[in-house]
Amino acid sequence: KPNEIKGSLIVLELYLCVFMCIFIRLNVYLTNVIPSVIVFPVSNIAMIMLSTLVGKFIFKEKLSLIQISGIVLGIIAILIMV
C-alpha cells in the first residue's frame, strides 16, 4: 500500500508540473491580450482557490469558516476585476 501511494504522488506531481507549464504559457500569452493588471491578480487568486479546492475534495481536508469566506471573497474579487 505505501508503494501505491508513493507512485500516485509521483504521478500527481507530474500532472501538476505539466499544468503549471501550461498555466505559465497561458499567463504569458494573456499579458499580450489582456492588461497585466488584470491577468496576474486573477491568475494568482485562481491558483490559491484551486489549491484549496483540491485540498478539500482530493485530500478531504475540512475548511474552516474563514477559509470558505476567503474562497467566496476571491471569487467576488475575480468577478469585480473582470
PDB file of C-alpha atoms in Angstrom:
ATOM      1  CA  LYS A   1       0.000   0.000   0.000  1.00  0.00           C
ATOM      2  CA  PRO A   2       2.741   2.618   0.747  1.00  0.00           C
ATOM      3  CA  ASN A   3       4.280   1.977  -2.696  1.00  0.00           C
ATOM      4  CA  GLU A   4       0.931   2.639  -4.368  1.00  0.00           C
ATOM      5  CA  ILE A   5       0.586   5.924  -2.515  1.00  0.00           C
ATOM      6  CA  LYS A   6       4.145   6.908  -3.413  1.00  0.00           C
ATOM      7  CA  GLY A   7       3.504   6.092  -7.083  1.00  0.00           C
ATOM      8  CA  SER A   8       0.254   8.065  -7.028  1.00  0.00           C
ATOM      9  CA  LEU A   9       2.022  11.087  -5.555  1.00  0.00           C
ATOM     10  CA  ILE A  10       4.701  10.964  -8.254  1.00  0.00           C
ATOM     11  CA  VAL A  11       2.026  10.878 -10.974  1.00  0.00           C
ATOM     12  CA  LEU A  12       0.192  13.756  -9.270  1.00  0.00           C
ATOM     13  CA  GLU A  13       3.414  15.785  -9.153  1.00  0.00           C
ATOM     14  CA  LEU A  14       3.988  15.174 -12.853  1.00  0.00           C
ATOM     15  CA  TYR A  15       0.451  16.318 -13.662  1.00  0.00           C
ATOM     16  CA  LEU A  16       0.979  19.427 -11.567  1.00  0.00           C
ATOM     17  CA  CYS A  17       4.235  20.207 -13.400  1.00  0.00           C
ATOM     18  CA  VAL A  18       2.516  19.912 -16.779  1.00  0.00           C
ATOM     19  CA  PHE A  19      -0.392  22.027 -15.534  1.00  0.00           C
ATOM     20  CA  MET A  20       1.957  24.717 -14.238  1.00  0.00           C
ATOM     21  CA  CYS A  21       3.817  24.795 -17.554  1.00  0.00           C
ATOM     22  CA  ILE A  22       0.550  25.316 -19.421  1.00  0.00           C
ATOM     23  CA  PHE A  23      -0.558  27.862 -16.839  1.00  0.00           C
ATOM     24  CA  ILE A  24       2.635  29.912 -17.211  1.00  0.00           C
ATOM     25  CA  ARG A  25       2.380  29.853 -21.006  1.00  0.00           C
ATOM     26  CA  LEU A  26      -1.231  30.988 -20.775  1.00  0.00           C
ATOM     27  CA  ASN A  27      -0.222  33.862 -18.495  1.00  0.00           C
ATOM     28  CA  VAL A  28       2.471  34.979 -20.916  1.00  0.00           C
ATOM     29  CA  TYR A  29       0.039  34.819 -23.830  1.00  0.00           C
ATOM     30  CA  LEU A  30      -2.703  36.675 -21.974  1.00  0.00           C
ATOM     31  CA  THR A  31      -0.411  39.544 -20.998  1.00  0.00           C
ATOM     32  CA  ASN A  32      -0.363  40.494 -24.676  1.00  0.00           C
ATOM     33  CA  VAL A  33      -4.157  40.253 -24.954  1.00  0.00           C
ATOM     34  CA  ILE A  34      -5.434  41.465 -21.573  1.00  0.00           C
ATOM     35  CA  PRO A  35      -3.745  44.114 -19.413  1.00  0.00           C
ATOM     36  CA  SER A  36      -1.362  42.564 -16.906  1.00  0.00           C
ATOM     37  CA  VAL A  37      -3.109  44.481 -14.122  1.00  0.00           C
ATOM     38  CA  ILE A  38      -5.994  42.031 -14.596  1.00  0.00           C
ATOM     39  CA  VAL A  39      -4.169  38.851 -15.664  1.00  0.00           C
ATOM     40  CA  PHE A  40      -1.789  38.381 -12.753  1.00  0.00           C
ATOM     41  CA  PRO A  41      -4.169  39.049  -9.836  1.00  0.00           C
ATOM     42  CA  VAL A  42      -6.835  36.833 -11.401  1.00  0.00           C
ATOM     43  CA  SER A  43      -4.355  34.012 -12.033  1.00  0.00           C
ATOM     44  CA  ASN A  44      -2.913  34.250  -8.508  1.00  0.00           C
ATOM     45  CA  ILE A  45      -6.328  34.210  -6.855  1.00  0.00           C
ATOM     46  CA  ALA A  46      -7.429  31.353  -9.112  1.00  0.00           C
ATOM     47  CA  MET A  47      -4.376  29.256  -8.167  1.00  0.00           C
ATOM     48  CA  ILE A  48      -4.992  29.780  -4.455  1.00  0.00           C
ATOM     49  CA  MET A  49      -8.649  28.838  -4.833  1.00  0.00           C
ATOM     50  CA  LEU A  50      -7.779  25.822  -6.968  1.00  0.00           C
ATOM     51  CA  SER A  51      -5.255  24.508  -4.454  1.00  0.00           C
ATOM     52  CA  THR A  52      -7.766  24.997  -1.640  1.00  0.00           C
ATOM     53  CA  LEU A  53     -10.464  23.107  -3.539  1.00  0.00           C
ATOM     54  CA  VAL A  54      -8.036  20.299  -4.394  1.00  0.00           C
ATOM     55  CA  GLY A  55      -7.209  20.000  -0.705  1.00  0.00           C
ATOM     56  CA  LYS A  56     -10.901  19.895   0.127  1.00  0.00           C
ATOM     57  CA  PHE A  57     -12.043  17.329  -2.427  1.00  0.00           C
ATOM     58  CA  ILE A  58      -8.959  15.170  -3.047  1.00  0.00           C
ATOM     59  CA  PHE A  59      -7.309  15.189   0.378  1.00  0.00           C
ATOM     60  CA  LYS A  60     -10.606  15.509   2.319  1.00  0.00           C
ATOM     61  CA  GLU A  61      -9.457  18.500   4.354  1.00  0.00           C
ATOM     62  CA  LYS A  62     -12.038  20.337   6.398  1.00  0.00           C
ATOM     63  CA  LEU A  63     -12.401  24.002   5.582  1.00  0.00           C
ATOM     64  CA  SER A  64     -12.978  26.495   8.356  1.00  0.00           C
ATOM     65  CA  LEU A  65     -15.416  29.374   8.091  1.00  0.00           C
ATOM     66  CA  ILE A  66     -12.521  31.756   7.433  1.00  0.00           C
ATOM     67  CA  GLN A  67     -11.264  29.615   4.530  1.00  0.00           C
ATOM     68  CA  ILE A  68     -14.736  29.358   2.997  1.00  0.00           C
ATOM     69  CA  SER A  69     -15.217  33.117   3.286  1.00  0.00           C
ATOM     70  CA  GLY A  70     -11.791  33.598   1.674  1.00  0.00           C
ATOM     71  CA  ILE A  71     -12.825  31.473  -1.312  1.00  0.00           C
ATOM     72  CA  VAL A  72     -16.067  33.425  -1.666  1.00  0.00           C
ATOM     73  CA  LEU A  73     -14.217  36.745  -1.444  1.00  0.00           C
ATOM     74  CA  GLY A  74     -11.703  35.511  -4.036  1.00  0.00           C
ATOM     75  CA  ILE A  75     -14.491  34.651  -6.454  1.00  0.00           C
ATOM     76  CA  ILE A  76     -16.091  38.053  -5.863  1.00  0.00           C
ATOM     77  CA  ALA A  77     -12.727  39.773  -6.430  1.00  0.00           C
ATOM     78  CA  ILE A  78     -12.221  37.955  -9.742  1.00  0.00           C
ATOM     79  CA  LEU A  79     -15.724  38.898 -10.875  1.00  0.00           C
ATOM     80  CA  ILE A  80     -15.169  42.550  -9.955  1.00  0.00           C
ATOM     81  CA  MET A  81     -11.818  42.719 -11.800  1.00  0.00           C
ATOM     82  CA  VAL A  82     -13.157  41.114 -14.961  1.00  0.00           C
TER      83      VAL A  82
END
